[in-house]
Amino acid sequence: MSRYCKYCKQIISGRTDKKFCDINCRTAFHNSRLNEKETVIQKVNKILRKNRSVLKFVSPQGKTTVRKSLLLNQGFNFHYYTHHYTTKNGNTYTFCYDYGYLELEDQKVLVISKQVK
Ligand SMILES: [Zn+2]
C-alpha cells in the first residue's frame, strides 16, 4: 500500500510509519497548521478592535446612551467581546478592551469607557 506525504501528497518511500517525505515537508506542514491558528486569532482580534472603535466612535466622551441599531450600522458585532464586568448594583457590562456597554430597555445601550486596572 502506498503512503502519501501529509504535506506535498507525494508517495513516500521507506519506513511505513513515515508521514512526510522529509524534514522540510514536516516543517512546512506544521508551519501551515500554525498559520491557520494565527489566522483565526487575527480574525477575532480584528472584530474586537472594530467593536472597540465603534464604541469609541459613538461615545467619544466615555458615557453615552445610543440605540443598538446605531452600533450595528457601524459594524458592531455583539457576539464578540473581551470580558464582562458586574457593578455593585448588579449591572453587567460587556467589554471590548476598555470600552463597554450595558443593555438597556427599548433596544438601547449605555456605552462607557473604563480604565483598565
Ligand atoms: Zn512531502
Short mmCIF file of C-alpha atoms and ligand atoms in Angstrom, two decimals:
data_model
loop_
_atom_site.label_atom_id
_atom_site.label_comp_id
_atom_site.label_asym_id
_atom_site.label_seq_id
_atom_site.Cartn_x
_atom_site.Cartn_y
_atom_site.Cartn_z
CA MET A 1 0.00 0.00 0.00
CA SER A 2 1.35 3.41 -0.94
CA ARG A 3 1.64 6.14 1.65
CA TYR A 4 1.43 9.81 0.82
CA CYS A 5 3.21 12.74 2.39
CA LYS A 6 0.76 14.74 4.53
CA TYR A 7 2.18 17.96 3.12
CA CYS A 8 3.09 17.55 -0.57
CA LYS A 9 0.94 14.43 -1.23
CA GLN A 10 3.81 12.60 -2.95
CA ILE A 11 4.27 8.90 -2.44
CA ILE A 12 6.58 8.21 0.47
CA SER A 13 9.24 5.60 0.18
CA GLY A 14 10.94 3.90 3.08
CA ARG A 15 9.56 3.17 6.53
CA THR A 16 5.81 2.61 6.72
CA ASP A 17 5.33 4.87 9.74
CA LYS A 18 6.59 7.96 7.93
CA LYS A 19 4.04 10.73 7.46
CA PHE A 20 6.24 13.13 5.48
CA CYS A 21 8.84 12.73 2.74
CA ASP A 22 11.42 14.61 4.70
CA ILE A 23 12.06 17.20 7.39
CA ASN A 24 11.20 20.05 5.01
CA CYS A 25 7.69 18.75 4.37
CA ARG A 26 7.25 18.05 8.05
CA THR A 27 8.27 21.60 8.99
CA ALA A 28 6.15 23.16 6.24
CA PHE A 29 3.12 21.17 7.36
CA HIS A 30 3.46 22.27 10.97
CA ASN A 31 4.03 25.88 9.95
CA SER A 32 0.87 25.91 7.86
CA ARG A 33 -1.11 24.47 10.77
CA LEU A 34 0.30 27.21 12.98
CA ASN A 35 -0.69 29.84 10.42
CA GLU A 36 -4.26 28.56 10.40
CA LYS A 37 -4.45 29.12 14.13
CA GLU A 38 -2.87 32.56 13.77
CA THR A 39 -5.41 33.46 11.12
CA VAL A 40 -8.29 32.59 13.46
CA ILE A 41 -6.75 34.70 16.21
CA GLN A 42 -6.20 37.60 13.85
CA LYS A 43 -9.80 37.45 12.62
CA VAL A 44 -11.14 37.60 16.17
CA ASN A 45 -8.73 40.38 17.11
CA LYS A 46 -9.88 42.35 14.10
CA ILE A 47 -13.54 42.04 15.14
CA LEU A 48 -12.70 43.05 18.71
CA ARG A 49 -10.72 46.05 17.54
CA LYS A 50 -13.57 47.03 15.25
CA ASN A 51 -16.03 46.72 18.13
CA ARG A 52 -13.84 48.90 20.32
CA SER A 53 -13.52 51.56 17.66
CA VAL A 54 -17.31 51.58 17.14
CA LEU A 55 -17.88 52.02 20.89
CA LYS A 56 -15.28 54.79 20.98
CA PHE A 57 -16.82 56.41 17.91
CA VAL A 58 -20.35 56.54 19.36
CA SER A 59 -19.16 57.52 22.83
CA PRO A 60 -16.16 59.84 22.49
CA GLN A 61 -16.85 61.38 25.92
CA GLY A 62 -16.88 57.95 27.53
CA LYS A 63 -20.55 57.72 28.53
CA THR A 64 -23.42 57.85 26.05
CA THR A 65 -26.76 56.14 25.53
CA VAL A 66 -27.33 55.03 21.95
CA ARG A 67 -29.62 52.72 20.05
CA LYS A 68 -28.29 49.21 19.39
CA SER A 69 -29.08 49.76 15.73
CA LEU A 70 -26.52 52.57 15.63
CA LEU A 71 -23.81 50.15 16.77
CA LEU A 72 -24.97 47.55 14.25
CA ASN A 73 -24.97 50.13 11.46
CA GLN A 74 -21.37 50.95 12.34
CA GLY A 75 -20.43 47.28 12.02
CA PHE A 76 -20.52 46.29 15.69
CA ASN A 77 -20.61 42.51 16.29
CA PHE A 78 -22.43 41.66 19.54
CA HIS A 79 -21.08 38.09 19.54
CA TYR A 80 -17.52 39.19 20.26
CA TYR A 81 -16.24 40.81 23.45
CA THR A 82 -13.31 40.52 25.79
CA HIS A 83 -14.96 40.26 29.20
CA HIS A 84 -17.88 41.09 31.45
CA TYR A 85 -17.91 43.41 34.42
CA THR A 86 -20.65 43.41 37.03
CA THR A 87 -21.06 46.51 39.15
CA LYS A 88 -22.04 46.56 42.82
CA ASN A 89 -25.65 47.26 41.91
CA GLY A 90 -25.77 44.21 39.66
CA ASN A 91 -25.43 45.70 36.19
CA THR A 92 -23.33 43.55 33.90
CA TYR A 93 -21.36 45.44 31.29
CA THR A 94 -19.93 43.74 28.23
CA PHE A 95 -16.47 44.97 27.32
CA CYS A 96 -14.28 45.16 24.25
CA TYR A 97 -10.99 46.05 25.87
CA ASP A 98 -11.52 49.36 27.69
CA TYR A 99 -14.90 50.21 26.14
CA GLY A 100 -18.05 48.53 27.29
CA TYR A 101 -21.80 48.70 27.09
CA LEU A 102 -24.80 47.92 29.24
CA GLU A 103 -28.00 46.75 27.58
CA LEU A 104 -30.92 49.00 28.50
CA GLU A 105 -34.61 48.86 27.64
CA ASP A 106 -36.02 49.73 24.22
CA GLN A 107 -33.06 48.38 22.24
CA LYS A 108 -30.73 50.94 23.75
CA VAL A 109 -27.28 50.55 25.24
CA LEU A 110 -25.22 52.68 27.59
CA VAL A 111 -21.71 52.89 26.21
CA ILE A 112 -18.89 53.66 28.60
CA SER A 113 -15.13 53.66 28.69
CA LYS A 114 -13.17 52.39 31.63
CA GLN A 115 -9.58 52.50 32.74
CA VAL A 116 -8.05 49.03 32.69
CA LYS A 117 -6.80 48.17 36.17
ZN ZN B 1 6.39 15.78 1.10
#
